[in-house]
PDB file of C-alpha atoms in Angstrom:
ATOM      1  CA  MET A   1      73.405  94.670  88.119  1.00 46.00           C
ATOM      2  CA  SER A   2      74.594  94.995  91.706  1.00 48.00           C
ATOM      3  CA  THR A   3      75.679  98.074  93.606  1.00 49.00           C
ATOM      4  CA  THR A   4      77.420  98.520  96.919  1.00 52.00           C
ATOM      5  CA  THR A   5      78.405 101.347  99.237  1.00 50.00           C
ATOM      6  CA  ASP A   6      80.927  99.309 101.213  1.00 75.00           C
ATOM      7  CA  ARG A   7      84.372 100.859 101.540  1.00 81.00           C
ATOM      8  CA  LEU A   8      87.671  99.133 101.042  1.00 89.00           C
ATOM      9  CA  ARG A   9      89.897  98.493 104.029  1.00 92.00           C
ATOM     10  CA  GLU A  10      93.374  99.968 104.198  1.00 94.00           C
ATOM     11  CA  PHE A  11      96.509  98.799 105.940  1.00 95.00           C
ATOM     12  CA  THR A  12      99.662 100.914 106.147  1.00 95.00           C
ATOM     13  CA  PHE A  13     103.234 100.178 107.141  1.00 96.00           C
ATOM     14  CA  THR A  14     106.744 101.474 106.436  1.00 96.00           C
ATOM     15  CA  LEU A  15     109.834  99.627 105.264  1.00 97.00           C
ATOM     16  CA  THR A  16     113.243 101.123 106.057  1.00 96.00           C
ATOM     17  CA  TYR A  17     116.366 100.072 104.148  1.00 96.00           C
ATOM     18  CA  GLU A  18     119.813 100.659 105.580  1.00 96.00           C
ATOM     19  CA  PRO A  19     122.419 101.927 103.075  1.00 95.00           C
ATOM     20  CA  GLY A  20     123.939  99.097 101.061  1.00 94.00           C
ATOM     21  CA  GLU A  21     120.978  96.747 101.510  1.00 92.00           C
ATOM     22  CA  ASP A  22     119.192  97.348  98.214  1.00 93.00           C
ATOM     23  CA  PRO A  23     120.392  98.936  94.934  1.00 93.00           C
ATOM     24  CA  VAL A  24     117.098 100.774  94.386  1.00 94.00           C
ATOM     25  CA  ALA A  25     116.904 102.057  97.973  1.00 94.00           C
ATOM     26  CA  ASP A  26     120.529 103.182  97.731  1.00 96.00           C
ATOM     27  CA  VAL A  27     119.570 105.594  94.941  1.00 95.00           C
ATOM     28  CA  PHE A  28     117.183 107.306  97.350  1.00 95.00           C
ATOM     29  CA  HIS A  29     119.899 107.469 100.005  1.00 95.00           C
ATOM     30  CA  GLU A  30     122.199 109.103  97.452  1.00 95.00           C
ATOM     31  CA  TYR A  31     119.595 111.648  96.279  1.00 93.00           C
ATOM     32  CA  PRO A  32     117.474 112.930  99.226  1.00 88.00           C
ATOM     33  CA  ASN A  33     115.240 115.032  96.928  1.00 86.00           C
ATOM     34  CA  LEU A  34     114.296 112.038  94.780  1.00 91.00           C
ATOM     35  CA  ARG A  35     110.787 110.581  95.174  1.00 89.00           C
ATOM     36  CA  ALA A  36     108.893 107.676  93.667  1.00 92.00           C
ATOM     37  CA  ALA A  37     105.153 107.035  93.827  1.00 92.00           C
ATOM     38  CA  THR A  38     103.928 103.636  92.691  1.00 93.00           C
ATOM     39  CA  ILE A  39     100.525 102.043  92.300  1.00 93.00           C
ATOM     40  CA  ASP A  40     100.291  98.297  91.677  1.00 93.00           C
ATOM     41  CA  VAL A  41      97.082  96.365  91.064  1.00 91.00           C
ATOM     42  CA  ALA A  42      97.229  92.620  91.621  1.00 88.00           C
ATOM     43  CA  VAL A  43      95.576  90.805  88.721  1.00 84.00           C
ATOM     44  CA  GLY A  44      96.569  87.332  89.909  1.00 82.00           C
ATOM     45  CA  ARG A  45      98.735  85.568  92.460  1.00 82.00           C
ATOM     46  CA  THR A  46     101.845  86.034  90.323  1.00 88.00           C
ATOM     47  CA  SER A  47     101.078  89.141  88.271  1.00 90.00           C
ATOM     48  CA  TYR A  48     100.294  92.821  88.645  1.00 91.00           C
ATOM     49  CA  VAL A  49      99.962  96.049  86.664  1.00 93.00           C
ATOM     50  CA  ARG A  50     102.277  98.846  87.813  1.00 93.00           C
ATOM     51  CA  LEU A  51     102.258 102.615  87.344  1.00 93.00           C
ATOM     52  CA  VAL A  52     105.347 104.334  88.748  1.00 92.00           C
ATOM     53  CA  GLN A  53     106.149 108.032  88.794  1.00 91.00           C
ATOM     54  CA  LEU A  54     109.680 109.287  89.471  1.00 91.00           C
ATOM     55  CA  THR A  55     110.240 112.916  90.488  1.00 87.00           C
ATOM     56  CA  GLY A  56     113.522 114.673  91.192  1.00 86.00           C
ATOM     57  CA  PRO A  57     116.670 116.143  89.645  1.00 87.00           C
ATOM     58  CA  PRO A  58     117.416 114.724  86.163  1.00 88.00           C
ATOM     59  CA  THR A  59     120.559 112.865  87.251  1.00 92.00           C
ATOM     60  CA  ALA A  60     118.655 111.247  90.108  1.00 92.00           C
ATOM     61  CA  THR A  61     115.665 110.181  88.009  1.00 91.00           C
ATOM     62  CA  ASP A  62     118.027 108.785  85.353  1.00 92.00           C
ATOM     63  CA  HIS A  63     119.865 106.782  88.004  1.00 94.00           C
ATOM     64  CA  LEU A  64     116.635 105.459  89.557  1.00 93.00           C
ATOM     65  CA  GLN A  65     115.065 104.561  86.220  1.00 92.00           C
ATOM     66  CA  THR A  66     118.190 102.582  85.314  1.00 93.00           C
ATOM     67  CA  ALA A  67     118.053 100.742  88.650  1.00 93.00           C
ATOM     68  CA  LEU A  68     114.382  99.863  88.138  1.00 93.00           C
ATOM     69  CA  GLU A  69     114.980  98.732  84.561  1.00 92.00           C
ATOM     70  CA  ASP A  70     117.854  96.538  85.750  1.00 91.00           C
ATOM     71  CA  ARG A  71     115.280  94.847  87.991  1.00 88.00           C
ATOM     72  CA  ASP A  72     112.717  94.731  85.135  1.00 89.00           C
ATOM     73  CA  TYR A  73     110.240  96.516  87.436  1.00 91.00           C
ATOM     74  CA  LEU A  74     109.898  93.261  89.389  1.00 92.00           C
ATOM     75  CA  PRO A  75     108.939  93.313  93.067  1.00 91.00           C
ATOM     76  CA  ARG A  76     111.858  93.842  95.428  1.00 91.00           C
ATOM     77  CA  ALA A  77     112.556  91.066  97.890  1.00 93.00           C
ATOM     78  CA  ILE A  78     112.692  91.905 101.583  1.00 95.00           C
ATOM     79  CA  GLY A  79     114.271  88.501 102.195  1.00 94.00           C
ATOM     80  CA  THR A  80     117.612  87.212 100.977  1.00 92.00           C
ATOM     81  CA  GLU A  81     116.586  85.776  97.584  1.00 90.00           C
ATOM     82  CA  ARG A  82     116.003  88.081  94.618  1.00 90.00           C
ATOM     83  CA  CYS A  83     112.604  87.966  92.899  1.00 93.00           C
ATOM     84  CA  CYS A  84     112.371  86.766  89.305  1.00 93.00           C
ATOM     85  CA  GLY A  85     109.678  87.017  86.633  1.00 94.00           C
ATOM     86  CA  THR A  86     108.928  88.697  83.320  1.00 93.00           C
ATOM     87  CA  SER A  87     107.765  92.218  82.542  1.00 93.00           C
ATOM     88  CA  THR A  88     106.883  94.606  79.747  1.00 93.00           C
ATOM     89  CA  ALA A  89     107.346  98.330  80.384  1.00 93.00           C
ATOM     90  CA  TYR A  90     106.206 101.429  78.495  1.00 93.00           C
ATOM     91  CA  ARG A  91     107.249 105.027  79.102  1.00 90.00           C
ATOM     92  CA  LEU A  92     104.192 107.251  79.329  1.00 87.00           C
ATOM     93  CA  GLU A  93     106.104 110.426  80.154  1.00 82.00           C
ATOM     94  CA  CYS A  94     109.798 111.272  80.048  1.00 84.00           C
ATOM     95  CA  ALA A  95     110.422 114.846  81.188  1.00 79.00           C
ATOM     96  CA  PRO A  96     113.814 115.812  82.670  1.00 78.00           C
ATOM     97  CA  ARG A  97     112.522 115.853  86.246  1.00 79.00           C
ATOM     98  CA  GLN A  98     109.608 113.469  85.990  1.00 81.00           C
ATOM     99  CA  ARG A  99     109.131 109.994  84.526  1.00 87.00           C
ATOM    100  CA  LEU A 100     105.940 107.967  84.325  1.00 90.00           C
ATOM    101  CA  VAL A 101     106.193 104.278  83.461  1.00 93.00           C
ATOM    102  CA  TYR A 102     103.577 101.567  82.965  1.00 94.00           C
ATOM    103  CA  ALA A 103     104.683  97.972  83.512  1.00 94.00           C
ATOM    104  CA  TYR A 104     102.929  94.621  83.310  1.00 95.00           C
ATOM    105  CA  VAL A 105     104.669  92.031  85.496  1.00 93.00           C
ATOM    106  CA  GLU A 106     103.852  88.314  85.473  1.00 91.00           C
ATOM    107  CA  ASP A 107     105.190  84.855  86.327  1.00 93.00           C
ATOM    108  CA  ILE A 108     106.678  86.155  89.568  1.00 92.00           C
ATOM    109  CA  CYS A 109     108.650  83.439  91.323  1.00 92.00           C
ATOM    110  CA  ASP A 110     108.149  82.411  94.931  1.00 88.00           C
ATOM    111  CA  CYS A 111     110.163  85.087  96.750  1.00 91.00           C
ATOM    112  CA  HIS A 112     109.748  87.128  99.910  1.00 94.00           C
ATOM    113  CA  SER A 113     108.284  90.349  98.500  1.00 94.00           C
ATOM    114  CA  ILE A 114     105.354  92.377  99.782  1.00 95.00           C
ATOM    115  CA  HIS A 115     103.324  91.387  96.721  1.00 92.00           C
ATOM    116  CA  ASN A 116     103.965  87.671  97.091  1.00 92.00           C
ATOM    117  CA  ILE A 117     103.309  87.621 100.823  1.00 94.00           C
ATOM    118  CA  ALA A 118     100.115  89.638 100.409  1.00 93.00           C
ATOM    119  CA  SER A 119      98.852  87.294  97.675  1.00 89.00           C
ATOM    120  CA  THR A 120      98.909  84.493 100.229  1.00 90.00           C
ATOM    121  CA  TYR A 121      96.534  86.292 102.595  1.00 93.00           C
ATOM    122  CA  LEU A 122      94.545  88.800 100.516  1.00 90.00           C
ATOM    123  CA  GLU A 123      92.031  88.406  97.721  1.00 84.00           C
ATOM    124  CA  PRO A 124      92.896  89.287  94.080  1.00 82.00           C
ATOM    125  CA  GLY A 125      92.326  92.906  93.164  1.00 84.00           C
ATOM    126  CA  THR A 126      94.357  94.355  96.036  1.00 91.00           C
ATOM    127  CA  ILE A 127      95.830  97.787  95.287  1.00 92.00           C
ATOM    128  CA  PHE A 128      99.364  98.466  96.511  1.00 94.00           C
ATOM    129  CA  GLU A 129     100.407 102.094  96.949  1.00 94.00           C
ATOM    130  CA  HIS A 130     103.982 102.793  97.954  1.00 93.00           C
ATOM    131  CA  ARG A 131     106.008 105.971  98.124  1.00 92.00           C
ATOM    132  CA  HIS A 132     109.776 105.931  98.531  1.00 93.00           C
ATOM    133  CA  ARG A 133     112.037 108.697  99.713  1.00 89.00           C
ATOM    134  CA  ALA A 134     115.404 108.712 101.497  1.00 90.00           C
ATOM    135  CA  GLY A 135     115.450 104.987 102.181  1.00 89.00           C
ATOM    136  CA  ARG A 136     111.946 104.807 103.651  1.00 93.00           C
ATOM    137  CA  GLU A 137     109.124 103.166 101.719  1.00 95.00           C
ATOM    138  CA  ARG A 138     105.602 103.882 102.930  1.00 95.00           C
ATOM    139  CA  TRP A 139     103.054 101.249 101.911  1.00 96.00           C
ATOM    140  CA  ARG A 140      99.266 101.378 101.795  1.00 95.00           C
ATOM    141  CA  LEU A 141      97.276  98.280 100.867  1.00 95.00           C
ATOM    142  CA  LEU A 142      93.666  98.707  99.727  1.00 93.00           C
ATOM    143  CA  MET A 143      91.754  95.442 100.088  1.00 92.00           C
ATOM    144  CA  ARG A 144      88.273  93.991 100.229  1.00 89.00           C
ATOM    145  CA  SER A 145      88.803  92.154 103.512  1.00 90.00           C
ATOM    146  CA  ASP A 146      91.268  92.667 106.364  1.00 91.00           C
ATOM    147  CA  ALA A 147      90.572  89.343 108.079  1.00 92.00           C
ATOM    148  CA  ALA A 148      94.126  88.066 107.537  1.00 93.00           C
ATOM    149  CA  VAL A 149      96.077  91.316 108.002  1.00 95.00           C
ATOM    150  CA  GLY A 150      97.563  90.204 111.313  1.00 95.00           C
ATOM    151  CA  GLU A 151      99.019  87.079 109.741  1.00 96.00           C
ATOM    152  CA  LEU A 152     100.219  89.096 106.756  1.00 96.00           C
ATOM    153  CA  PHE A 153     102.145  91.567 108.936  1.00 96.00           C
ATOM    154  CA  ASP A 154     103.669  88.781 111.035  1.00 96.00           C
ATOM    155  CA  HIS A 155     104.869  87.124 107.815  1.00 96.00           C
ATOM    156  CA  VAL A 156     106.354  90.391 106.496  1.00 97.00           C
ATOM    157  CA  GLU A 157     108.124  91.051 109.790  1.00 96.00           C
ATOM    158  CA  ALA A 158     109.578  87.533 109.881  1.00 96.00           C
ATOM    159  CA  ALA A 159     110.700  87.697 106.229  1.00 96.00           C
ATOM    160  CA  CYS A 160     112.726  90.919 106.544  1.00 96.00           C
ATOM    161  CA  ARG A 161     116.450  90.278 106.244  1.00 95.00           C
ATOM    162  CA  PRO A 162     118.970  92.130 108.438  1.00 96.00           C
ATOM    163  CA  GLY A 163     119.144  95.750 107.299  1.00 96.00           C
ATOM    164  CA  VAL A 164     115.462  95.886 106.354  1.00 96.00           C
ATOM    165  CA  THR A 165     112.923  96.721 109.049  1.00 96.00           C
ATOM    166  CA  VAL A 166     109.148  97.142 109.021  1.00 97.00           C
ATOM    167  CA  GLU A 167     107.041  99.432 111.184  1.00 96.00           C
ATOM    168  CA  ILE A 168     103.288  98.995 111.415  1.00 95.00           C
ATOM    169  CA  GLY A 169     101.030 101.939 110.566  1.00 94.00           C
ATOM    170  CA  HIS A 170      97.302 101.598 110.902  1.00 92.00           C
ATOM    171  CA  LEU A 171      94.351  99.479 109.830  1.00 95.00           C
ATOM    172  CA  GLY A 172      90.998 101.029 109.043  1.00 92.00           C
ATOM    173  CA  GLU A 173      88.468 102.152 106.495  1.00 90.00           C
ATOM    174  CA  ALA A 174      89.824 103.595 103.263  1.00 85.00           C
ATOM    175  CA  THR A 175      88.297 107.055 103.003  1.00 75.00           C
ATOM    176  CA  GLU A 176      90.330 108.688 100.248  1.00 71.00           C
ATOM    177  CA  TRP A 177      92.382 108.032  97.152  1.00 66.00           C
ATOM    178  CA  HIS A 178      96.075 108.937  97.204  1.00 60.00           C
ATOM    179  CA  GLY A 179      96.724 108.671  93.482  1.00 57.00           C
ATOM    180  CA  ASP A 180      96.476 112.392  92.723  1.00 53.00           C
ATOM    181  CA  ALA A 181     100.196 112.489  91.954  1.00 52.00           C
ATOM    182  CA  PHE A 182      99.346 110.747  88.684  1.00 54.00           C
ATOM    183  CA  VAL A 183      96.487 113.090  87.766  1.00 50.00           C
ATOM    184  CA  ASP A 184      97.503 116.654  86.973  1.00 51.00           C
ATOM    185  CA  ALA A 185      95.398 117.425  83.911  1.00 48.00           C
ATOM    186  CA  ASP A 186      94.312 120.725  85.500  1.00 62.00           C
ATOM    187  CA  LEU A 187      97.818 122.126  85.100  1.00 73.00           C
ATOM    188  CA  THR A 188      99.493 123.281  81.921  1.00 77.00           C
ATOM    189  CA  GLY A 189     102.822 121.756  80.959  1.00 76.00           C
ATOM    190  CA  SER A 190     104.778 124.850  82.030  1.00 85.00           C
ATOM    191  CA  GLN A 191     102.929 125.032  85.353  1.00 86.00           C
ATOM    192  CA  ARG A 192     103.530 121.350  86.054  1.00 82.00           C
ATOM    193  CA  ARG A 193     107.232 121.637  85.237  1.00 85.00           C
ATOM    194  CA  ALA A 194     107.596 124.738  87.411  1.00 89.00           C
ATOM    195  CA  LEU A 195     105.811 123.093  90.335  1.00 87.00           C
ATOM    196  CA  ALA A 196     107.756 119.832  90.035  1.00 84.00           C
ATOM    197  CA  HIS A 197     111.084 121.681  89.824  1.00 88.00           C
ATOM    198  CA  ALA A 198     110.242 123.836  92.844  1.00 89.00           C
ATOM    199  CA  ALA A 199     109.141 120.859  94.936  1.00 88.00           C
ATOM    200  CA  ALA A 200     112.107 118.693  93.943  1.00 87.00           C
ATOM    201  CA  ASN A 201     114.553 121.427  94.974  1.00 89.00           C
ATOM    202  CA  GLY A 202     113.044 122.206  98.362  1.00 89.00           C
ATOM    203  CA  TYR A 203     111.118 125.385  97.562  1.00 90.00           C
ATOM    204  CA  TYR A 204     108.165 124.174  99.641  1.00 87.00           C
ATOM    205  CA  GLU A 205     110.270 122.963 102.568  1.00 85.00           C
ATOM    206  CA  ARG A 206     110.439 124.930 105.797  1.00 82.00           C
ATOM    207  CA  PRO A 207     112.844 126.660 105.814  1.00 87.00           C
ATOM    208  CA  ARG A 208     113.081 126.963 102.051  1.00 87.00           C
ATOM    209  CA  GLN A 209     116.134 125.345 100.508  1.00 90.00           C
ATOM    210  CA  VAL A 210     116.102 127.440  97.349  1.00 91.00           C
ATOM    211  CA  THR A 211     114.910 130.915  96.319  1.00 93.00           C
ATOM    212  CA  ILE A 212     112.577 131.841  93.481  1.00 93.00           C
ATOM    213  CA  GLU A 213     115.506 133.623  91.822  1.00 94.00           C
ATOM    214  CA  GLU A 214     117.633 130.463  91.884  1.00 94.00           C
ATOM    215  CA  LEU A 215     114.784 128.389  90.478  1.00 93.00           C
ATOM    216  CA  ALA A 216     114.197 130.906  87.690  1.00 94.00           C
ATOM    217  CA  ASP A 217     117.903 130.821  86.769  1.00 94.00           C
ATOM    218  CA  GLU A 218     117.891 127.010  86.637  1.00 92.00           C
ATOM    219  CA  LEU A 219     114.784 126.973  84.437  1.00 92.00           C
ATOM    220  CA  ASP A 220     116.103 129.872  82.339  1.00 92.00           C
ATOM    221  CA  VAL A 221     112.910 131.929  82.681  1.00 93.00           C
ATOM    222  CA  PRO A 222     112.294 135.400  84.169  1.00 94.00           C
ATOM    223  CA  LYS A 223     111.547 135.453  87.888  1.00 93.00           C
ATOM    224  CA  SER A 224     108.149 137.055  87.251  1.00 93.00           C
ATOM    225  CA  THR A 225     107.195 134.311  84.778  1.00 94.00           C
ATOM    226  CA  LEU A 226     108.107 131.520  87.190  1.00 93.00           C
ATOM    227  CA  SER A 227     106.325 133.253  90.064  1.00 92.00           C
ATOM    228  CA  TYR A 228     103.165 133.555  87.943  1.00 91.00           C
ATOM    229  CA  ARG A 229     103.283 129.885  86.902  1.00 92.00           C
ATOM    230  CA  LEU A 230     103.697 128.749  90.492  1.00 92.00           C
ATOM    231  CA  ARG A 231     100.840 130.970  91.709  1.00 89.00           C
ATOM    232  CA  MET A 232      98.524 129.665  88.997  1.00 88.00           C
ATOM    233  CA  ALA A 233      99.463 126.053  89.702  1.00 86.00           C
ATOM    234  CA  GLU A 234      99.016 126.504  93.446  1.00 86.00           C
ATOM    235  CA  SER A 235      95.663 128.205  92.899  1.00 84.00           C
ATOM    236  CA  ARG A 236      94.381 125.353  90.736  1.00 79.00           C
ATOM    237  CA  LEU A 237      95.552 122.717  93.194  1.00 79.00           C
ATOM    238  CA  VAL A 238      93.921 124.538  96.123  1.00 78.00           C
ATOM    239  CA  LYS A 239      90.650 124.844  94.218  1.00 71.00           C
ATOM    240  CA  ARG A 240      90.784 121.153  93.305  1.00 65.00           C
ATOM    241  CA  TYR A 241      91.409 120.256  96.948  1.00 64.00           C
ATOM    242  CA  LEU A 242      88.506 122.404  98.146  1.00 64.00           C
ATOM    243  CA  ASP A 243      86.202 120.988  95.477  1.00 57.00           C
ATOM    244  CA  ARG A 244      87.009 117.545  96.802  1.00 51.00           C
ATOM    245  CA  TYR A 245      87.169 118.053 100.554  1.00 52.00           C
ATOM    246  CA  SER A 246      85.355 121.272 101.506  1.00 51.00           C
ATOM    247  CA  GLU A 247      82.245 120.724 103.599  1.00 50.00           C
ATOM    248  CA  THR A 248      80.722 124.030 102.421  1.00 46.00           C
ATOM    249  CA  GLU A 249      79.759 125.248  98.975  1.00 43.00           C
ATOM    250  CA  PRO A 250      82.342 127.346  97.104  1.00 45.00           C
ATOM    251  CA  GLY A 251      82.120 130.966  98.205  1.00 47.00           C
ATOM    252  CA  VAL A 252      80.186 130.114 101.385  1.00 43.00           C
ATOM    253  CA  HIS A 253      82.049 130.772 104.616  1.00 44.00           C
ATOM    254  CA  ALA A 254      81.207 129.126 107.918  1.00 43.00           C
TER     255      ALA A 254
END
């Protein structure tokens, strides 16, 4: 048995799609409050396992899910030729404002997608995180070696068709996991729904885009009930954050 304390390397960049350039990206342009968080794990040069979470108003999540299903959850090309392949998808959660889908994608053809380009330069087992909102897709690649990242980025930049641009982020040591959006077992169903509805409608924006009264009316619950659910959810999330990141013991103040 072998053990290691080495950390993965991470590389981040952002893709921006102009309106009309991609059917999936256009859904995000149409619904600014819609968000998607995706984690893909490469299991071979032409296959990956995908977990995608959609969050937003019901009409928006319906529209986005249809667009993704039309593409069979295949990788999206940044070049001019559409990607092909086969996939099997399973719905893990289907709430009005949140969808969680598992997909296994294989036999991906030779197309200019982030996954295909990365498979040329990176070792199997790479984790792809990407979050999409309002036409901007933020990528984070977790990999065992970053020796070929420069060539990878040059290839991505050269492959982008007009209307799709890429902006480099950073390269460094991966120090944290960003998949918490998929792990909310600490919250009850009512707390999770209240929190997701509030976030999707701009309650946590500054300035706030919606009031607690408006949210309560939309959810058809008393204002006091919704306020309590949000406070409990926020309290649990704060405690979970402090348990993970605080440098002092709980209850000990510096």
